[in-house]
Short mmCIF file of C-alpha atoms in Angstrom, two decimals:
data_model
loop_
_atom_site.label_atom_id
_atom_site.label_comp_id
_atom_site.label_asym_id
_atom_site.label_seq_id
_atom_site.Cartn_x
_atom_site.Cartn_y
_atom_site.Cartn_z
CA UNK A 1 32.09 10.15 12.47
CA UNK A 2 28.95 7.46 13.51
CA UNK A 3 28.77 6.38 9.65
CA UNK A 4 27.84 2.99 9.25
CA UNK A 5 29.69 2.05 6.09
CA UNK A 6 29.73 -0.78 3.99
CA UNK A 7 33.58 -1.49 4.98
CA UNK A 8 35.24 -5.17 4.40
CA UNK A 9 38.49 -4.74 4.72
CA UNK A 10 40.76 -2.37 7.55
CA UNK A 11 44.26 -2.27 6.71
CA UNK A 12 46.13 -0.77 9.59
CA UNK A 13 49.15 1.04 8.21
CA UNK A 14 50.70 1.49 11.33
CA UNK A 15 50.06 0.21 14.74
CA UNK A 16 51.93 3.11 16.39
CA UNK A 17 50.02 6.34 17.43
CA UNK A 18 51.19 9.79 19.01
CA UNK A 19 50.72 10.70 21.85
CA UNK A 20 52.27 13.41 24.44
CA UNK A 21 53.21 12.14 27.81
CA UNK A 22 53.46 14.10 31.49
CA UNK A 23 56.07 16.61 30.53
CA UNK A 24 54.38 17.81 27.33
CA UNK A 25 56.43 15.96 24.74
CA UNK A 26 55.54 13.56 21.80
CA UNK A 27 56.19 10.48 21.58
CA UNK A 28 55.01 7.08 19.68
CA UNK A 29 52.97 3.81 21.38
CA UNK A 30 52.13 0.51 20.70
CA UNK A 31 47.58 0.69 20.09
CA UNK A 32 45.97 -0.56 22.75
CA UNK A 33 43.50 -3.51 22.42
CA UNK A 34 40.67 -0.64 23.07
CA UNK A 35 41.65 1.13 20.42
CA UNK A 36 42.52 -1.38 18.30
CA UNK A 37 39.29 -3.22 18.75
CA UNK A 38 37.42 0.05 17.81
CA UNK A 39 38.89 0.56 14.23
CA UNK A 40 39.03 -3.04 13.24
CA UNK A 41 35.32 -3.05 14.36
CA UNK A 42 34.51 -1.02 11.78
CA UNK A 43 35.10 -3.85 9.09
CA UNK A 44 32.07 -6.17 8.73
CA UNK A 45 29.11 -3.80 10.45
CA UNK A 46 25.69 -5.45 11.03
CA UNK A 47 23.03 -4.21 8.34
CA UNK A 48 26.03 -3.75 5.78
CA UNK A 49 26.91 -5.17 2.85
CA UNK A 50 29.73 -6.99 4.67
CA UNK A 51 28.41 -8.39 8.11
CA UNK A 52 31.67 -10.44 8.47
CA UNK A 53 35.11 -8.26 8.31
CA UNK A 54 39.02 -8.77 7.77
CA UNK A 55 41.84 -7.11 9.31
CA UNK A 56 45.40 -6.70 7.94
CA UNK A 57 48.28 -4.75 8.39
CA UNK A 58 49.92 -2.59 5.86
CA UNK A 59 53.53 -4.40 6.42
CA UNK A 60 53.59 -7.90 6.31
CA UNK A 61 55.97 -8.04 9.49
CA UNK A 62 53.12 -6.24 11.73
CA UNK A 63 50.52 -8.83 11.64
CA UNK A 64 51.59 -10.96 14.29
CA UNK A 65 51.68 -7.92 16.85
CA UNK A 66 48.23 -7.14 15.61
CA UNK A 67 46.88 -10.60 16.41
CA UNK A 68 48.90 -10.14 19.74
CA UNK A 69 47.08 -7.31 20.55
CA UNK A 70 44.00 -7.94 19.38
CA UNK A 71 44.02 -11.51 21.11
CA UNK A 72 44.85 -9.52 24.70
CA UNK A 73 42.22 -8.89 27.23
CA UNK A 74 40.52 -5.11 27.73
CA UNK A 75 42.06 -3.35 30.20
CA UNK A 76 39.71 -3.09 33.17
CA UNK A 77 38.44 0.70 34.02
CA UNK A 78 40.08 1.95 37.01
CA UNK A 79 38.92 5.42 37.36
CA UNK A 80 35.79 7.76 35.98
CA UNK A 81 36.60 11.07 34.73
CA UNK A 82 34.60 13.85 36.28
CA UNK A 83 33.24 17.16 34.03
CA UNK A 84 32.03 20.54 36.31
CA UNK A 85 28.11 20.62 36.13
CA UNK A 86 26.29 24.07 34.54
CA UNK A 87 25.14 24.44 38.40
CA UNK A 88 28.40 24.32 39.72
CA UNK A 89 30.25 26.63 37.30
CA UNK A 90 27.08 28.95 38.05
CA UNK A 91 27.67 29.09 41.87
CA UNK A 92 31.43 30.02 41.13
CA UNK A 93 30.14 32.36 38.92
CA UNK A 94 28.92 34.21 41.91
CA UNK A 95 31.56 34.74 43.67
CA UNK A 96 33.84 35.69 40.01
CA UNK A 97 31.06 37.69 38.20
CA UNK A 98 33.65 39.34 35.90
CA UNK A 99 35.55 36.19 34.76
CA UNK A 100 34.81 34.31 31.28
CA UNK A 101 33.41 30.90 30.96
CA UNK A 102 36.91 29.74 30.09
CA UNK A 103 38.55 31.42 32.90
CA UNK A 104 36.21 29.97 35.23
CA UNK A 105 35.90 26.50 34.06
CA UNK A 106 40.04 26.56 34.56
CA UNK A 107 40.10 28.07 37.63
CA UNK A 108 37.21 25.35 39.05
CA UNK A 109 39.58 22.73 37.55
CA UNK A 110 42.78 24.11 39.40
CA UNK A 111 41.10 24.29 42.99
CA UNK A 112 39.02 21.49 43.35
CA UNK A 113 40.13 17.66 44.76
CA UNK A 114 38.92 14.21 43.67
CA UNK A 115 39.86 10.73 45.29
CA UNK A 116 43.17 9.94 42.52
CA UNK A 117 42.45 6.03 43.17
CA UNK A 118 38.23 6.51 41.46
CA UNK A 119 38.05 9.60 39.59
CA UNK A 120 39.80 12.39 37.43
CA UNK A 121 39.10 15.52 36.09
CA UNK A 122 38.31 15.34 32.15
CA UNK A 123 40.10 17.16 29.75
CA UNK A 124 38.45 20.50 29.40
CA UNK A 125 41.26 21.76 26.47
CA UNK A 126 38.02 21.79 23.87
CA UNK A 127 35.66 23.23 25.89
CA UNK A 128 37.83 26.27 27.10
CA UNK A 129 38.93 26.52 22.99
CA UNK A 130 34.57 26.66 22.11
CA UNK A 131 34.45 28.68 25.19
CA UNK A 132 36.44 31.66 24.05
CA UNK A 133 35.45 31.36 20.44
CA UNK A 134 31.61 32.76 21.49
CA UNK A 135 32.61 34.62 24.49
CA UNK A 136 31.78 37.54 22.32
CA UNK A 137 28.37 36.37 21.70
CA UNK A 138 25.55 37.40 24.48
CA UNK A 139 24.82 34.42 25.77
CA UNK A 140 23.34 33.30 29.47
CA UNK A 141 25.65 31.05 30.99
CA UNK A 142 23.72 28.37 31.18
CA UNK A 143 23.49 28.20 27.44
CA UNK A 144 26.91 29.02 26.88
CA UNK A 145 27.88 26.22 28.69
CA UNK A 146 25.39 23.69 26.94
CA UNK A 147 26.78 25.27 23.45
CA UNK A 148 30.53 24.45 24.89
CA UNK A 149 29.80 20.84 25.80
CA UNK A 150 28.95 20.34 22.08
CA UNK A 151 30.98 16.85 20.44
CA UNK A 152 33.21 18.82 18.36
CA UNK A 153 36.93 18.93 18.50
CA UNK A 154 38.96 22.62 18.37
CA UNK A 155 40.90 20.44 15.24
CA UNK A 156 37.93 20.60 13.04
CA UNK A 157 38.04 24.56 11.76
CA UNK A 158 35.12 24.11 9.49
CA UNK A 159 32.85 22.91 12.41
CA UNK A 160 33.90 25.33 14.85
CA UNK A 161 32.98 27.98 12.60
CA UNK A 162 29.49 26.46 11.79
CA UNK A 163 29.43 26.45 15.53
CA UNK A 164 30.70 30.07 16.33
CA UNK A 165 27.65 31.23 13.36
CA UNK A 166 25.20 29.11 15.38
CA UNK A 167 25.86 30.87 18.72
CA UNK A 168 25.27 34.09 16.85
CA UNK A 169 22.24 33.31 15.21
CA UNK A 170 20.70 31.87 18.83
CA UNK A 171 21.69 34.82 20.37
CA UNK A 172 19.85 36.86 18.35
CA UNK A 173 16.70 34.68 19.05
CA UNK A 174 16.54 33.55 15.53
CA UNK A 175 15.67 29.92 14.54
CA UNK A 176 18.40 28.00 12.64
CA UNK A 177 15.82 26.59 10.34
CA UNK A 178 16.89 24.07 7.37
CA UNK A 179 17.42 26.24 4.51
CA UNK A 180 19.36 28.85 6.63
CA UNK A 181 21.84 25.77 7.62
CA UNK A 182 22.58 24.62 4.24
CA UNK A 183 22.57 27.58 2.61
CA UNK A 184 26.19 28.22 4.71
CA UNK A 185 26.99 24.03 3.74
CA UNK A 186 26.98 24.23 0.54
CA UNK A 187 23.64 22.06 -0.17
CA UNK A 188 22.75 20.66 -2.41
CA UNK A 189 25.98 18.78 -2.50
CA UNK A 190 28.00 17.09 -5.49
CA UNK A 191 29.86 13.52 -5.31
CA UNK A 192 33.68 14.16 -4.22
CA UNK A 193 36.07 13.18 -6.63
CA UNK A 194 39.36 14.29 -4.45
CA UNK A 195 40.45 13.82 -0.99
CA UNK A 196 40.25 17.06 0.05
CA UNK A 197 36.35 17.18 -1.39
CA UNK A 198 36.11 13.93 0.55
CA UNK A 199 37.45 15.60 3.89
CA UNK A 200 35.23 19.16 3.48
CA UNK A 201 32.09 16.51 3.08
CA UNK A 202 33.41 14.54 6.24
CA UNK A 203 33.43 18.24 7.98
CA UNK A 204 30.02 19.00 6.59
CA UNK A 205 28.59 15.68 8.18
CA UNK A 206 30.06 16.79 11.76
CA UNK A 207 28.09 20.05 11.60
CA UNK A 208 24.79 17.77 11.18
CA UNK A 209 25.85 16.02 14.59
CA UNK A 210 26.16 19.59 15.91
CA UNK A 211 23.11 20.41 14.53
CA UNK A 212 21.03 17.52 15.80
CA UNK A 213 23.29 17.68 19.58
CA UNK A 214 21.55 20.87 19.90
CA UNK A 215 17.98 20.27 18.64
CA UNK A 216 17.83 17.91 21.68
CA UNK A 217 18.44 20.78 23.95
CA UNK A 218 17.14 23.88 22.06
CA UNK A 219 14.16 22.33 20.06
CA UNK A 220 12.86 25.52 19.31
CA UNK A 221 15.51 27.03 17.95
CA UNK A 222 16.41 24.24 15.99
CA UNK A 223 13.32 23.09 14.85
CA UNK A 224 14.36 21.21 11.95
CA UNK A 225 15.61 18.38 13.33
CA UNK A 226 14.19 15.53 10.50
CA UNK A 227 15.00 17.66 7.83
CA UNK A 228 18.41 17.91 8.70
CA UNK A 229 18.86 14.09 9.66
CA UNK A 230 17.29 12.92 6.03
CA UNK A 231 19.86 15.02 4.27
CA UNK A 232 22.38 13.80 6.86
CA UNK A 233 21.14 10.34 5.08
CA UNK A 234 21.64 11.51 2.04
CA UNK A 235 25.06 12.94 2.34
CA UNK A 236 26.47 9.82 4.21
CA UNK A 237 25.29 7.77 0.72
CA UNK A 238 26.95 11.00 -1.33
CA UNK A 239 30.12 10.05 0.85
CA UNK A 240 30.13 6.58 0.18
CA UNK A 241 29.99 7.13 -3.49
CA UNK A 242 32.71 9.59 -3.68
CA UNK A 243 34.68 6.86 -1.69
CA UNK A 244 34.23 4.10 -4.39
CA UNK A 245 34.77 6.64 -7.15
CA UNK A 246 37.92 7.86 -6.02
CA UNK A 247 39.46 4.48 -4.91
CA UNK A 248 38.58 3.29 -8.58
CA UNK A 249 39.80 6.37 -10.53
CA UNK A 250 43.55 5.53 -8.19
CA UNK A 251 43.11 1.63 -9.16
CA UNK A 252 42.77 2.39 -13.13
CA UNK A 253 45.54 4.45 -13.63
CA UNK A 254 47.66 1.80 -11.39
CA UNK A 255 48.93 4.18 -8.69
CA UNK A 256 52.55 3.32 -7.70
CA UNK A 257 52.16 4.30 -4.27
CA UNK A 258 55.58 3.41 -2.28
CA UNK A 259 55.77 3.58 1.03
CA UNK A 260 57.24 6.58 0.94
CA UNK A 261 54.62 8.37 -0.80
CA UNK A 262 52.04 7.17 1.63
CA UNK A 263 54.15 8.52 3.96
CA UNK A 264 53.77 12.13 2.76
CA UNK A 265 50.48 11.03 1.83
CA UNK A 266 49.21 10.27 5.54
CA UNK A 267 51.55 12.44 7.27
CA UNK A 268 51.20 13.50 11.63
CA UNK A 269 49.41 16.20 10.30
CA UNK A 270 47.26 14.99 7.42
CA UNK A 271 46.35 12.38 9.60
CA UNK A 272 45.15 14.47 12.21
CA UNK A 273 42.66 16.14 9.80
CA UNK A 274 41.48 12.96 7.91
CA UNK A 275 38.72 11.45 8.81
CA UNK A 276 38.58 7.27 9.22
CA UNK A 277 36.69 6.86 5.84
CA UNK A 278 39.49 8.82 3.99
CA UNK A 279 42.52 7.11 5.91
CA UNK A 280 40.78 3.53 5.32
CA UNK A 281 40.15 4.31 1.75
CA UNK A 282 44.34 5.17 1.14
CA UNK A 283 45.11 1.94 3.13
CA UNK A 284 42.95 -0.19 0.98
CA UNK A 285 44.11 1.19 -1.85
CA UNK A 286 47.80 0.77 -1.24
CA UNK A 287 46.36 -2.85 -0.11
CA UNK A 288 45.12 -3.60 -4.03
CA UNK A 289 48.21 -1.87 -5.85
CA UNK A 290 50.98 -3.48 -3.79
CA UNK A 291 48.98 -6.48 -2.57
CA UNK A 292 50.62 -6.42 1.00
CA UNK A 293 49.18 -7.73 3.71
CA UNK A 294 47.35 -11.34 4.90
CA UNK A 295 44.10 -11.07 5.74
CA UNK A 296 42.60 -11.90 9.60
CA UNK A 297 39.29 -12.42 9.36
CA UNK A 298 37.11 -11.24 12.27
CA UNK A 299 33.71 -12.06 13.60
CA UNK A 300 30.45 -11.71 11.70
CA UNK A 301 27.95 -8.74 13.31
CA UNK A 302 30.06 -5.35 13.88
CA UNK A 303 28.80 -2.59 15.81
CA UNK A 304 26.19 -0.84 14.98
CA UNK A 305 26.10 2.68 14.19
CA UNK A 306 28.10 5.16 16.73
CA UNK A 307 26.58 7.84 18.24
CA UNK A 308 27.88 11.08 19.78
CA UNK A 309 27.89 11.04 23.18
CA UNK A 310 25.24 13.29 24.82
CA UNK A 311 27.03 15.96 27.02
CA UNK A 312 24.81 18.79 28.43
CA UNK A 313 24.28 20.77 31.63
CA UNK A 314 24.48 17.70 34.33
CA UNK A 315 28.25 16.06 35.09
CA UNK A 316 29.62 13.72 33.20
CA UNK A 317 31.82 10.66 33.42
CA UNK A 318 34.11 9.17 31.44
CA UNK A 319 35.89 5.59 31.68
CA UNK A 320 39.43 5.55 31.57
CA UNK A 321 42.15 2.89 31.38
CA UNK A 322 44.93 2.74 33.41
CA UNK A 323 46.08 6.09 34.16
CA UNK A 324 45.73 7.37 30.45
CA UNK A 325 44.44 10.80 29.04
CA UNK A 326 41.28 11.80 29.99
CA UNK A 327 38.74 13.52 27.70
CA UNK A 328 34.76 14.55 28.42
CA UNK A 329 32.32 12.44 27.23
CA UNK A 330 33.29 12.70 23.81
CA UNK A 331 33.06 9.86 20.97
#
């Protein structure tokens, strides 16, 4: 989400993730040292309460492959992920003139040829999903295309209908000024005291991003762009609050949370929709009731606050490891 919270301890409650391999099916894998590197990097952030962090794992038997992992070497970057360029998808364009965005986006993807031992094409799954949700809305295709490479993710229904009400308000040349934004969010907003407050407030703080991703390329439309980024400020602290009050509120009434019940807690699909705040929050929390875990501590300093990627009209690249799943410049 690019918060940079005040965050000492990540528990890892499982150091398996999903994935879906060549033919299409689902299956479990060890984390990566990438990957594992970026969520125990959010414990201890620089300019945070806690500059130093810790890192656990949920079961007690998992912390050895943690340090195992984490004590591995990046994988080098073997290949850069290619995206079709606004000019490019224009040209084709020409010769399709009856085709949608999506169709021909696909169709450029299907034809063309890239040397297999630099470069790959990027997953363009949420850009043909934005695609058709405005191909309704008059757009030129230039700025369709700059609206599609937004940093949102077809799994976030909230944001893509923020975004779907955005195309339609461009379209019909009128500027998305501050009070017409929040007036669809909901401002001014309230401390969450549940998780499912918690995640609509996560949601909320993704349409921001979208809102500041296109001020940078549509200033005039989106004028506001301070405006918006002070009560992004402001919601972030709103956020953190609702965090500590709702991992207090669990802690006084002693939550007996077996593993089981974290289990249907932070099911595939919950998890999918969570953000890292949330899922952090449960982990810690199962951390103080059971008192599982031995802490590792990590490195003072952090990273700083993340950033979404910018993604417009040129081509972009993406590094990948070894022959793993490519998306577009996305955080």
């Amino acid at each position: 989400m690019g918060l940079n919270l005040s965050i000492k301890r990540i528990i890892f409650y499982s150091l398996m993730k999903p994935s879906v391999n060549e033919k299409g099916e689902k299956e479990l894998e060890l984390l990566s040292t990438s990957q594992a590197l970026q969520i125990a990097g959010r414990a201890g952030r620089f300019g945070t309460q806690y500059e130093s962090g810790e890192v656990t794992t949920f079961k007690p038997e998992d912390v050895s492959v943690l340090k195992d992992i984490l004590a591995k070497p990046v994988d080098p970057i073997e290949a850069a992920g290619l995206h079709p360029t606004a000019d490019q998808i224009e040209l084709f364009a020409y010769h399709l003139p009856n085709a949608t965005l999506s169709n021909l986006i696909e169709i450029f993807v299907s034809i063309c040829r890239v040397d297999d031992s630099l470069y790959f094409m990027c997953n363009i799954e949420d850009f043909k999903f934005l695609a058709d949700t405005i191909q309704h809305v008059p757009l030129a295709l230039k700025t369709r295309y700059t609206f599609c490479c937004a940093p949102i993710s077809r799994k976030q229904p909230f944001v893509c209908s923020m975004f779907l009400k955005f195309a339609r308000q461009f379209s019909r040349g009128e500027a998305l000024t501050f009070e017409w934004v929040t007036s669809q969010l909901g401002y001014p907003f309230t401390v969450p005291v549940t998780i499912a407050e918690l995640q609509h407030l996560e949601n909320v703080f993704d349409v921001f991003d979208l809102y500041l991703w296109l001020s940078y390329r549509f200033k005039d439309t989106f004028p506001d762009n301070e405006r918006m980024r002070m009560a992004q400020r402001e919601l972030d602290e709103i956020i953190h609050e609702g965090v500590s009050k709702i991992t207090k509120l669990i802690q006084q009434v002693n939550l007996n949370t077996s593993d089981n019940n974290l289990d249907r807690l932070l099911d595939m699909r919950a998890q999918e929709r969570l953000g890292t705040r949330t899922k952090s929050v449960l982990k810690e929390i199962s951390k103080v009731v059971q008192g599982k875990g031995k802490p590792i501590p990590r490195a003072s300093g952090g990273d700083e606050k993340e950033k979404p990627s910018p993604r417009g009209s040129g081509s972009s690249t993406t590094g990948r490891r070894p022959r793993g799943s490519s998306v577009p410049g996305r955080k």
